[in-house]
Amino acid sequence: MHTHTAALRRAAQISQHHIFPRTLLITIIFFVLMYAFYFLTGLKNMTDYKPTAFYPHWKKKQPPSMACGVPVENDPIINVTNLKTYMVSSYIEHRQKVKMIRTIAIVLRSENAEYNCLLCCNGRTLPVSANYSIHSDHFGFEYGTADITCQIPEMCPTPTHVAITSRSPKEDGSLQDIHAFQPIRNQQKQEVFPYEFTVCISTMFDYVNILMLVQAMEMFKILGVQRVAIYKTSCHPVTQKVLNYYVRQNFVEIIPWRVSSYINVSRGWKKSVSPGELHYFGQIAALNDCVYRYMYQSHYVALQDLDEFILPLNLDNWKELLPELERKYNLEVGFEFENNFFPVSMKDPRPKYSPDSWKKVKGVNILEYVYRLSNDPTRFNDFKVIVNPRLVFTTTVHGFLQSMNGSVRVNHEIARMYHLRDIQRDDVVTHFHIRDTRLRDYADRLIPAVSKVLQKVLGIY
């Protein structure tokens, strides 16, 4: 009996010895097949998908590039050591008699700082004294946009990077420390440009108007735009998904705009209504940066917002409009397009212009607004501009502070700006309402283009 029991126990042990590896092998094969299935189906469904576009943290962290032994920071903003000064970007200024570096900056106006440019030249640093001027359009806020300029010395004809420092030396007499260099852009003056029209959008924060974003991008394309530069602080996750799509198309450039991490920014232009230390998220600094960033990349730049559409009334697009304006007014000026408000409280929904699929998307449908408020011809009416950026030295929200030949107001019967906005009720009541369906003339091209993007990016049918 004992012998029989021992034999059974040994048989069970042998059986378990053979079953366990077999079970393990089957489990391993199962997981390998599952992984292969998901990998292959993932490739099939994500042919244009770039993981780093949606999830930047997937990127393998690269060591920072270095210049003269110091890390290089390509994005705005760099705080100048021991000062309330923030470098935005630096450019070679080719249009002056003396070649110089122009750094666009945001400064505390009351600080009265003195600056040096610290140049990186062939692996060695060279300090050069700098001058600065604060732009007059600061709207009474403590901080304002400024230009910090320094001449390029003969012993350093091609500096590649710059840092701004305080001219005041440290207690031991040495120069102030720097923690980052900034690349100097526009090294070469160009005559041929990759883009005909670039739109500068400043600034995007807490942006949730997803439908209008897609409509704006597709309207820009219809009008002849090849590039849109967006200075972005924050937006809705779905907005970011749409932006990523246009970045992959090489249609949008996102410039990270982190001014609010350093300065208490206002959410409006009027300090008494929108408190803060800097006007409207540093909008003016962003606009000036865009002019210089695209100075030798784009024939024209348009300085506007996403809810604004500059439309020719008798022509189809900007490619037809701008040569006509240059013949009529002057080749070497900026062009002002008068603002016309379309209150979002006055809707004109029509099934033809309001696809059911669009109603699933957060945001305003620009084709539903056809009531324009009349402008008073005896009063000043705001405008936005399209300009050859090489004519501009400093810009502001409406027009230029310094340019070669100024700007002209385009006759509103030739072109005007359509501006969709939430208008105060008193303003709506006191103005005439004019039915203006010009935007709908683009509907046959706009509707299928927008629907295609919503399907492709958001899966909305």
Tab-separated table of C-alpha atoms in Angstrom:
chain	number	residue	atom	x	y	z
A	1	MET	CA	0.000	0.000	0.000
A	2	HIS	CA	2.753	2.414	0.915
A	3	THR	CA	4.631	1.494	-2.236
A	4	HIS	CA	1.536	2.193	-4.337
A	5	THR	CA	0.988	5.607	-2.698
A	6	ALA	CA	4.618	6.581	-3.217
A	7	ALA	CA	4.363	5.635	-6.884
A	8	LEU	CA	1.254	7.799	-7.356
A	9	ARG	CA	2.936	10.747	-5.654
A	10	ARG	CA	5.987	10.422	-7.906
A	11	ALA	CA	3.785	10.216	-11.014
A	12	ALA	CA	1.991	13.427	-9.997
A	13	GLN	CA	5.301	15.202	-9.479
A	14	ILE	CA	6.491	14.131	-12.925
A	15	SER	CA	3.205	15.297	-14.453
A	16	GLN	CA	3.467	18.708	-12.742
A	17	HIS	CA	7.083	19.000	-13.833
A	18	HIS	CA	6.044	18.652	-17.494
A	19	ILE	CA	2.801	20.686	-17.307
A	20	PHE	CA	4.326	23.801	-15.718
A	21	PRO	CA	6.816	24.556	-18.550
A	22	ARG	CA	4.100	23.836	-21.133
A	23	THR	CA	1.735	26.326	-19.427
A	24	LEU	CA	4.459	28.917	-19.248
A	25	LEU	CA	5.276	28.456	-22.915
A	26	ILE	CA	1.624	28.845	-23.942
A	27	THR	CA	1.346	32.026	-21.847
A	28	ILE	CA	4.430	33.527	-23.456
A	29	ILE	CA	3.188	32.717	-26.973
A	30	PHE	CA	-0.209	34.276	-26.147
A	31	PHE	CA	1.311	37.579	-25.039
A	32	VAL	CA	3.692	37.701	-28.020
A	33	LEU	CA	0.765	37.226	-30.416
A	34	MET	CA	-1.301	39.882	-28.625
A	35	TYR	CA	1.576	42.361	-28.778
A	36	ALA	CA	2.093	41.681	-32.494
A	37	PHE	CA	-1.658	42.139	-33.132
A	38	TYR	CA	-1.829	45.517	-31.407
A	39	PHE	CA	1.417	46.690	-32.981
A	40	LEU	CA	0.306	45.834	-36.511
A	41	THR	CA	-3.213	47.203	-36.157
A	42	GLY	CA	-1.779	50.329	-34.571
A	43	LEU	CA	0.434	50.906	-37.573
A	44	LYS	CA	-2.499	50.383	-39.896
A	45	ASN	CA	-4.660	52.962	-38.146
A	46	MET	CA	-2.023	55.572	-37.402
A	47	THR	CA	-0.151	56.030	-40.655
A	48	ASP	CA	0.345	59.750	-40.056
A	49	TYR	CA	0.692	59.567	-36.300
A	50	LYS	CA	3.777	60.951	-34.583
A	51	PRO	CA	3.965	60.043	-30.902
A	52	THR	CA	6.090	63.043	-30.034
A	53	ALA	CA	3.506	65.402	-31.517
A	54	PHE	CA	0.863	64.325	-29.017
A	55	TYR	CA	3.036	63.184	-26.148
A	56	PRO	CA	6.223	65.251	-25.969
A	57	HIS	CA	7.265	63.371	-22.827
A	58	TRP	CA	7.822	60.300	-24.997
A	59	LYS	CA	10.802	62.018	-26.536
A	60	LYS	CA	14.115	60.776	-25.343
A	61	LYS	CA	15.525	63.707	-23.432
A	62	GLN	CA	18.412	65.135	-25.383
A	63	PRO	CA	21.290	66.977	-23.756
A	64	PRO	CA	20.961	70.735	-24.332
A	65	SER	CA	22.937	72.235	-27.187
A	66	MET	CA	25.827	74.383	-26.011
A	67	ALA	CA	27.423	77.627	-27.141
A	68	CYS	CA	30.683	78.825	-25.598
A	69	GLY	CA	30.166	76.257	-22.824
A	70	VAL	CA	26.685	77.564	-21.924
A	71	PRO	CA	23.313	75.864	-22.646
A	72	VAL	CA	21.295	77.285	-25.542
A	73	GLU	CA	17.601	78.105	-25.069
A	74	ASN	CA	15.710	78.257	-28.377
A	75	ASP	CA	12.286	79.205	-27.012
A	76	PRO	CA	11.242	82.439	-25.339
A	77	ILE	CA	11.537	83.465	-22.426
A	78	ILE	CA	14.957	83.956	-20.740
A	79	ASN	CA	15.216	85.919	-17.508
A	80	VAL	CA	18.266	88.193	-17.326
A	81	THR	CA	20.180	87.451	-14.116
A	82	ASN	CA	19.459	89.883	-11.261
A	83	LEU	CA	17.091	92.004	-13.380
A	84	LYS	CA	13.381	92.163	-14.194
A	85	THR	CA	14.224	91.828	-17.879
A	86	TYR	CA	13.192	88.920	-20.096
A	87	MET	CA	14.732	88.116	-23.463
A	88	VAL	CA	12.173	87.089	-26.073
A	89	SER	CA	14.334	86.592	-29.173
A	90	SER	CA	17.376	88.013	-30.964
A	91	TYR	CA	17.889	88.923	-34.622
A	92	ILE	CA	20.476	90.441	-36.924
A	93	GLU	CA	19.259	93.872	-38.045
A	94	HIS	CA	20.340	94.244	-41.687
A	95	ARG	CA	18.532	97.510	-42.477
A	96	GLN	CA	20.679	99.960	-40.512
A	97	LYS	CA	23.899	101.521	-41.758
A	98	VAL	CA	25.713	99.733	-38.943
A	99	LYS	CA	24.960	96.023	-38.605
A	100	MET	CA	23.593	95.215	-35.166
A	101	ILE	CA	21.788	92.678	-33.022
A	102	ARG	CA	18.248	93.504	-31.958
A	103	THR	CA	16.901	91.596	-28.948
A	104	ILE	CA	13.162	91.876	-28.384
A	105	ALA	CA	12.609	91.945	-24.627
A	106	ILE	CA	10.051	92.561	-21.925
A	107	VAL	CA	11.326	94.941	-19.241
A	108	LEU	CA	10.188	96.468	-15.976
A	109	ARG	CA	9.899	100.077	-17.114
A	110	SER	CA	10.884	101.560	-13.758
A	111	GLU	CA	14.102	99.556	-13.428
A	112	ASN	CA	16.374	101.827	-15.532
A	113	ALA	CA	18.800	99.009	-16.166
A	114	GLU	CA	22.051	99.194	-18.119
A	115	TYR	CA	22.875	96.242	-20.369
A	116	ASN	CA	25.673	94.390	-22.080
A	117	CYS	CA	25.363	91.946	-24.939
A	118	LEU	CA	27.522	88.899	-24.300
A	119	LEU	CA	28.315	87.437	-27.725
A	120	CYS	CA	29.457	83.913	-28.533
A	121	CYS	CA	32.085	84.054	-31.290
A	122	ASN	CA	33.964	80.962	-32.416
A	123	GLY	CA	33.814	79.391	-28.969
A	124	ARG	CA	34.789	82.569	-27.086
A	125	THR	CA	32.623	85.148	-25.328
A	126	LEU	CA	32.820	88.877	-25.981
A	127	PRO	CA	30.967	91.580	-23.990
A	128	VAL	CA	29.593	94.572	-25.932
A	129	SER	CA	27.715	97.523	-24.471
A	130	ALA	CA	24.028	97.726	-25.376
A	131	ASN	CA	21.332	100.370	-25.667
A	132	TYR	CA	17.620	99.943	-25.172
A	133	SER	CA	14.341	101.672	-25.931
A	134	ILE	CA	10.919	100.862	-24.493
A	135	HIS	CA	7.996	100.818	-26.898
A	136	SER	CA	5.460	103.562	-26.247
A	137	ASP	CA	2.481	101.196	-26.370
A	138	HIS	CA	2.551	99.691	-22.870
A	139	PHE	CA	-0.975	100.865	-21.910
A	140	GLY	CA	0.221	101.986	-18.494
A	141	PHE	CA	1.305	98.538	-17.304
A	142	GLU	CA	4.470	98.152	-15.225
A	143	TYR	CA	6.169	96.012	-17.894
A	144	GLY	CA	6.552	96.893	-21.554
A	145	THR	CA	8.142	95.628	-24.742
A	146	ALA	CA	11.656	96.920	-25.453
A	147	ASP	CA	14.422	96.615	-28.036
A	148	ILE	CA	17.911	95.972	-26.684
A	149	THR	CA	20.484	96.626	-29.400
A	150	CYS	CA	24.236	96.252	-29.703
A	151	GLN	CA	26.601	96.787	-32.600
A	152	ILE	CA	28.415	93.811	-34.047
A	153	PRO	CA	32.135	94.426	-33.470
A	154	GLU	CA	34.795	93.906	-36.124
A	155	MET	CA	36.498	91.207	-34.078
A	156	CYS	CA	33.238	89.204	-34.078
A	157	PRO	CA	31.609	89.669	-37.504
A	158	THR	CA	29.352	86.584	-37.269
A	159	PRO	CA	28.184	86.022	-33.674
A	160	THR	CA	25.942	82.976	-33.393
A	161	HIS	CA	24.467	83.440	-29.902
A	162	VAL	CA	23.821	86.253	-27.459
A	163	ALA	CA	22.963	86.737	-23.810
A	164	ILE	CA	21.871	89.982	-22.200
A	165	THR	CA	23.544	90.853	-18.909
A	166	SER	CA	23.525	93.725	-16.488
A	167	ARG	CA	26.358	96.148	-17.125
A	168	SER	CA	26.950	96.367	-13.386
A	169	PRO	CA	29.806	93.993	-12.502
A	170	LYS	CA	29.704	91.615	-9.565
A	171	GLU	CA	31.470	92.564	-6.305
A	172	ASP	CA	34.661	90.871	-7.458
A	173	GLY	CA	34.635	92.928	-10.675
A	174	SER	CA	33.730	90.032	-12.963
A	175	LEU	CA	30.845	90.007	-15.421
A	176	GLN	CA	27.386	88.942	-14.339
A	177	ASP	CA	26.638	85.228	-14.706
A	178	ILE	CA	24.443	83.905	-17.499
A	179	HIS	CA	22.534	80.641	-17.491
A	180	ALA	CA	21.534	80.468	-21.167
A	181	PHE	CA	22.480	81.763	-24.598
A	182	GLN	CA	19.904	82.613	-27.232
A	183	PRO	CA	20.480	81.898	-30.936
A	184	ILE	CA	20.756	84.959	-33.171
A	185	ARG	CA	18.271	84.538	-36.026
A	186	ASN	CA	18.107	86.168	-39.485
A	187	GLN	CA	21.800	85.650	-40.025
A	188	GLN	CA	21.402	86.087	-43.776
A	189	LYS	CA	19.370	88.699	-45.611
A	190	GLN	CA	17.108	86.840	-48.051
A	191	GLU	CA	15.424	87.972	-51.258
A	192	VAL	CA	13.394	84.800	-51.940
A	193	PHE	CA	10.952	83.543	-49.331
A	194	PRO	CA	9.440	80.092	-48.689
A	195	TYR	CA	6.042	81.611	-47.768
A	196	GLU	CA	3.956	84.215	-49.553
A	197	PHE	CA	1.615	84.921	-46.625
A	198	THR	CA	2.104	84.239	-42.914
A	199	VAL	CA	-0.527	84.956	-40.259
A	200	CYS	CA	0.712	85.938	-36.787
A	201	ILE	CA	-1.662	84.924	-33.953
A	202	SER	CA	-0.950	86.370	-30.520
A	203	THR	CA	-1.631	85.188	-28.015
A	204	MET	CA	-3.505	81.913	-27.437
A	205	PHE	CA	-4.513	81.185	-23.843
A	206	ASP	CA	-7.227	78.887	-22.451
A	207	TYR	CA	-8.444	78.426	-26.019
A	208	VAL	CA	-11.534	76.209	-26.407
A	209	ASN	CA	-13.150	77.458	-29.651
A	210	ILE	CA	-12.300	74.298	-31.563
A	211	LEU	CA	-14.705	74.683	-34.494
A	212	MET	CA	-13.601	78.254	-35.190
A	213	LEU	CA	-9.957	77.179	-35.009
A	214	VAL	CA	-10.463	74.633	-37.794
A	215	GLN	CA	-12.567	77.087	-39.791
A	216	ALA	CA	-9.910	79.778	-39.421
A	217	MET	CA	-7.114	77.467	-40.568
A	218	GLU	CA	-9.074	76.356	-43.613
A	219	MET	CA	-10.168	79.928	-44.439
A	220	PHE	CA	-6.544	81.018	-44.266
A	221	LYS	CA	-5.665	78.300	-46.766
A	222	ILE	CA	-8.448	79.408	-49.108
A	223	LEU	CA	-7.178	82.997	-48.891
A	224	GLY	CA	-3.660	81.880	-49.868
A	225	VAL	CA	-1.854	81.616	-46.520
A	226	GLN	CA	0.964	79.038	-46.286
A	227	ARG	CA	1.978	79.541	-42.647
A	228	VAL	CA	0.347	80.436	-39.324
A	229	ALA	CA	2.486	81.312	-36.288
A	230	ILE	CA	0.666	80.878	-32.967
A	231	TYR	CA	2.096	82.163	-29.680
A	232	LYS	CA	0.518	79.667	-27.307
A	233	THR	CA	0.229	79.807	-23.535
A	234	SER	CA	-2.540	77.251	-22.987
A	235	CYS	CA	-5.471	75.585	-24.705
A	236	HIS	CA	-8.037	72.791	-24.407
A	237	PRO	CA	-6.641	69.247	-24.995
A	238	VAL	CA	-8.807	68.852	-28.103
A	239	THR	CA	-7.555	72.212	-29.353
A	240	GLN	CA	-4.030	70.878	-28.959
A	241	LYS	CA	-4.964	67.819	-30.982
A	242	VAL	CA	-6.116	70.071	-33.828
A	243	LEU	CA	-2.966	72.188	-33.560
A	244	ASN	CA	-0.819	69.049	-33.745
A	245	TYR	CA	-2.554	68.093	-36.995
A	246	TYR	CA	-1.674	71.430	-38.604
A	247	VAL	CA	1.869	71.307	-37.221
A	248	ARG	CA	2.340	67.932	-38.931
A	249	GLN	CA	1.154	69.545	-42.151
A	250	ASN	CA	3.878	72.185	-41.719
A	251	PHE	CA	1.109	74.798	-41.835
A	252	VAL	CA	1.310	75.927	-38.188
A	253	GLU	CA	4.306	76.857	-36.054
A	254	ILE	CA	3.685	76.858	-32.304
A	255	ILE	CA	5.885	79.260	-30.362
A	256	PRO	CA	5.702	78.394	-26.639
A	257	TRP	CA	4.688	81.576	-24.834
A	258	ARG	CA	5.397	81.227	-21.110
A	259	VAL	CA	5.404	84.895	-20.088
A	260	SER	CA	2.762	84.216	-17.428
A	261	SER	CA	5.256	81.944	-15.625
A	262	TYR	CA	7.388	85.022	-14.892
A	263	ILE	CA	5.090	88.063	-14.901
A	264	ASN	CA	1.568	88.702	-13.638
A	265	VAL	CA	-0.101	89.212	-17.024
A	266	SER	CA	-3.365	90.988	-17.775
A	267	ARG	CA	-6.132	89.260	-19.713
A	268	GLY	CA	-7.131	92.513	-21.390
A	269	TRP	CA	-5.729	95.782	-22.691
A	270	LYS	CA	-7.137	98.107	-20.026
A	271	LYS	CA	-5.409	97.972	-16.643
A	272	SER	CA	-8.408	99.296	-14.706
A	273	VAL	CA	-10.560	96.450	-16.045
A	274	SER	CA	-7.958	93.662	-16.329
A	275	PRO	CA	-5.359	94.029	-13.560
A	276	GLY	CA	-1.832	92.769	-14.024
A	277	GLU	CA	1.700	93.955	-14.709
A	278	LEU	CA	1.863	93.296	-18.457
A	279	HIS	CA	-0.657	94.046	-21.201
A	280	TYR	CA	-2.670	91.072	-22.513
A	281	PHE	CA	-0.213	88.178	-22.040
A	282	GLY	CA	2.614	90.160	-23.654
A	283	GLN	CA	0.789	90.448	-26.982
A	284	ILE	CA	2.913	93.312	-28.306
A	285	ALA	CA	6.183	91.460	-27.663
A	286	ALA	CA	4.782	88.427	-29.488
A	287	LEU	CA	3.693	90.515	-32.497
A	288	ASN	CA	7.117	92.125	-32.776
A	289	ASP	CA	8.792	88.741	-32.518
A	290	CYS	CA	6.594	87.385	-35.310
A	291	VAL	CA	7.511	90.263	-37.622
A	292	TYR	CA	11.227	89.566	-37.129
A	293	ARG	CA	10.890	85.782	-37.055
A	294	TYR	CA	9.284	85.818	-40.505
A	295	MET	CA	11.097	88.849	-41.898
A	296	TYR	CA	13.118	86.697	-44.297
A	297	GLN	CA	10.732	83.764	-44.478
A	298	SER	CA	7.550	85.417	-45.751
A	299	HIS	CA	6.718	87.989	-48.425
A	300	TYR	CA	3.878	89.342	-46.252
A	301	VAL	CA	2.709	88.908	-42.676
A	302	ALA	CA	-0.814	89.524	-41.360
A	303	LEU	CA	-1.078	90.585	-37.713
A	304	GLN	CA	-4.518	89.469	-36.563
A	305	ASP	CA	-6.546	87.102	-34.338
A	306	LEU	CA	-8.322	83.815	-34.987
A	307	ASP	CA	-11.761	85.452	-34.936
A	308	GLU	CA	-10.783	87.993	-37.599
A	309	PHE	CA	-11.005	87.451	-41.363
A	310	ILE	CA	-9.626	89.953	-43.869
A	311	LEU	CA	-11.728	89.454	-46.991
A	312	PRO	CA	-11.517	91.072	-50.422
A	313	LEU	CA	-14.989	92.024	-51.656
A	314	ASN	CA	-14.475	91.748	-55.417
A	315	LEU	CA	-11.531	89.359	-55.590
A	316	ASP	CA	-11.150	85.837	-54.272
A	317	ASN	CA	-8.010	85.764	-52.149
A	318	TRP	CA	-4.973	87.615	-50.845
A	319	LYS	CA	-2.826	86.518	-53.774
A	320	GLU	CA	-5.107	88.561	-56.022
A	321	LEU	CA	-5.709	91.347	-53.512
A	322	LEU	CA	-2.187	92.410	-52.510
A	323	PRO	CA	-0.860	93.130	-56.024
A	324	GLU	CA	-4.009	95.198	-56.621
A	325	LEU	CA	-3.435	97.185	-53.418
A	326	GLU	CA	0.207	97.800	-54.288
A	327	ARG	CA	-0.813	99.164	-57.696
A	328	LYS	CA	-3.497	101.378	-56.184
A	329	TYR	CA	-1.744	102.717	-53.073
A	330	ASN	CA	1.987	102.071	-52.943
A	331	LEU	CA	4.303	99.107	-53.098
A	332	GLU	CA	6.207	100.074	-49.957
A	333	VAL	CA	3.508	100.544	-47.294
A	334	GLY	CA	1.467	98.465	-44.884
A	335	PHE	CA	-2.232	97.941	-45.540
A	336	GLU	CA	-4.879	98.635	-42.899
A	337	PHE	CA	-8.164	96.731	-43.044
A	338	GLU	CA	-11.007	98.338	-41.141
A	339	ASN	CA	-12.564	96.305	-38.353
A	340	ASN	CA	-16.227	95.324	-38.709
A	341	PHE	CA	-17.991	93.603	-35.822
A	342	PHE	CA	-20.353	90.669	-36.300
A	343	PRO	CA	-22.005	90.080	-32.874
A	344	VAL	CA	-22.187	86.414	-31.910
A	345	SER	CA	-25.495	87.214	-30.193
A	346	MET	CA	-27.087	87.676	-33.646
A	347	LYS	CA	-27.262	84.227	-35.221
A	348	ASP	CA	-28.647	83.281	-38.623
A	349	PRO	CA	-28.581	79.455	-38.600
A	350	ARG	CA	-29.282	77.790	-41.929
A	351	PRO	CA	-29.052	74.017	-42.515
A	352	LYS	CA	-26.942	74.605	-45.628
A	353	TYR	CA	-24.278	76.343	-43.538
A	354	SER	CA	-24.633	74.312	-40.328
A	355	PRO	CA	-23.783	70.628	-40.911
A	356	ASP	CA	-25.074	68.335	-38.172
A	357	SER	CA	-21.577	66.960	-37.569
A	358	TRP	CA	-20.315	70.447	-36.684
A	359	LYS	CA	-22.829	70.677	-33.840
A	360	LYS	CA	-20.858	67.974	-32.018
A	361	VAL	CA	-17.813	70.256	-31.836
A	362	LYS	CA	-17.276	72.970	-29.237
A	363	GLY	CA	-17.068	76.462	-30.698
A	364	VAL	CA	-18.626	79.064	-32.991
A	365	ASN	CA	-19.640	78.406	-36.595
A	366	ILE	CA	-18.542	81.529	-38.481
A	367	LEU	CA	-21.044	80.901	-41.295
A	368	GLU	CA	-23.974	81.558	-38.949
A	369	TYR	CA	-23.142	85.254	-38.462
A	370	VAL	CA	-24.129	87.639	-41.239
A	371	TYR	CA	-25.181	90.786	-39.348
A	372	ARG	CA	-22.541	93.491	-39.383
A	373	LEU	CA	-22.649	96.513	-37.122
A	374	SER	CA	-22.317	99.810	-38.952
A	375	ASN	CA	-19.158	101.859	-38.409
A	376	ASP	CA	-19.352	105.554	-37.717
A	377	PRO	CA	-17.354	107.265	-40.517
A	378	THR	CA	-16.756	110.319	-38.304
A	379	ARG	CA	-14.946	108.254	-35.656
A	380	PHE	CA	-11.717	106.255	-35.646
A	381	ASN	CA	-12.306	102.589	-36.393
A	382	ASP	CA	-9.717	99.968	-35.443
A	383	PHE	CA	-7.966	97.854	-38.027
A	384	LYS	CA	-5.445	95.073	-38.553
A	385	VAL	CA	-2.624	95.009	-41.081
A	386	ILE	CA	-1.002	92.974	-43.806
A	387	VAL	CA	2.536	94.155	-44.512
A	388	ASN	CA	5.885	93.342	-46.008
A	389	PRO	CA	7.736	92.709	-42.702
A	390	ARG	CA	10.979	94.186	-44.019
A	391	LEU	CA	9.275	97.598	-43.883
A	392	VAL	CA	8.597	97.365	-40.139
A	393	PHE	CA	10.870	98.169	-37.194
A	394	THR	CA	8.356	98.112	-34.322
A	395	THR	CA	4.699	97.159	-34.405
A	396	THR	CA	1.763	97.333	-32.059
A	397	VAL	CA	-1.717	95.814	-31.975
A	398	HIS	CA	-3.164	98.248	-34.535
A	399	GLY	CA	-0.523	99.454	-36.959
A	400	PHE	CA	3.146	100.340	-36.527
A	401	LEU	CA	5.144	102.417	-34.081
A	402	GLN	CA	8.050	102.674	-36.510
A	403	SER	CA	8.183	101.620	-40.145
A	404	MET	CA	9.737	102.846	-43.372
A	405	ASN	CA	6.679	104.401	-45.007
A	406	GLY	CA	3.779	103.898	-42.615
A	407	SER	CA	0.478	102.354	-43.679
A	408	VAL	CA	-2.664	103.257	-45.637
A	409	ARG	CA	-6.309	102.488	-44.903
A	410	VAL	CA	-7.769	100.245	-47.595
A	411	ASN	CA	-11.128	101.394	-48.942
A	412	HIS	CA	-13.759	99.281	-47.193
A	413	GLU	CA	-15.425	98.608	-50.557
A	414	ILE	CA	-12.241	96.850	-51.695
A	415	ALA	CA	-11.563	94.759	-48.566
A	416	ARG	CA	-12.497	94.792	-44.898
A	417	MET	CA	-12.035	92.737	-41.754
A	418	TYR	CA	-14.855	90.511	-40.515
A	419	HIS	CA	-14.586	90.217	-36.734
A	420	LEU	CA	-16.844	87.780	-34.848
A	421	ARG	CA	-17.120	88.860	-31.253
A	422	ASP	CA	-19.279	88.919	-28.147
A	423	ILE	CA	-20.358	92.583	-28.219
A	424	GLN	CA	-21.904	94.451	-25.303
A	425	ARG	CA	-25.672	94.762	-25.691
A	426	ASP	CA	-25.614	98.582	-25.651
A	427	ASP	CA	-23.258	98.618	-28.634
A	428	VAL	CA	-25.473	96.209	-30.548
A	429	VAL	CA	-28.597	98.268	-29.912
A	430	THR	CA	-27.059	101.632	-30.877
A	431	HIS	CA	-25.681	100.510	-34.244
A	432	PHE	CA	-27.401	99.773	-37.528
A	433	HIS	CA	-27.384	96.112	-38.533
A	434	ILE	CA	-26.289	95.385	-42.098
A	435	ARG	CA	-26.794	91.952	-43.603
A	436	ASP	CA	-23.430	90.920	-45.053
A	437	THR	CA	-23.038	87.363	-46.368
A	438	ARG	CA	-19.548	87.688	-47.866
A	439	LEU	CA	-18.170	84.897	-45.646
A	440	ARG	CA	-20.762	82.524	-47.088
A	441	ASP	CA	-19.310	83.001	-50.569
A	442	TYR	CA	-16.527	80.686	-49.391
A	443	ALA	CA	-18.886	78.049	-47.950
A	444	ASP	CA	-18.698	75.616	-50.886
A	445	ARG	CA	-14.953	75.257	-50.287
A	446	LEU	CA	-14.907	75.806	-46.535
A	447	ILE	CA	-17.561	73.290	-45.457
A	448	PRO	CA	-16.000	70.162	-47.049
A	449	ALA	CA	-12.504	71.221	-45.957
A	450	VAL	CA	-13.568	71.703	-42.323
A	451	SER	CA	-15.613	68.486	-42.275
A	452	LYS	CA	-12.636	66.538	-43.599
A	453	VAL	CA	-10.387	67.807	-40.781
A	454	LEU	CA	-13.025	67.070	-38.117
A	455	GLN	CA	-13.349	63.527	-39.442
A	456	LYS	CA	-9.637	62.902	-39.713
A	457	VAL	CA	-8.532	64.482	-36.453
A	458	LEU	CA	-11.528	64.090	-34.128
A	459	GLY	CA	-13.385	61.191	-35.758
A	460	ILE	CA	-16.564	63.286	-36.147
A	461	TYR	CA	-18.896	62.394	-39.027
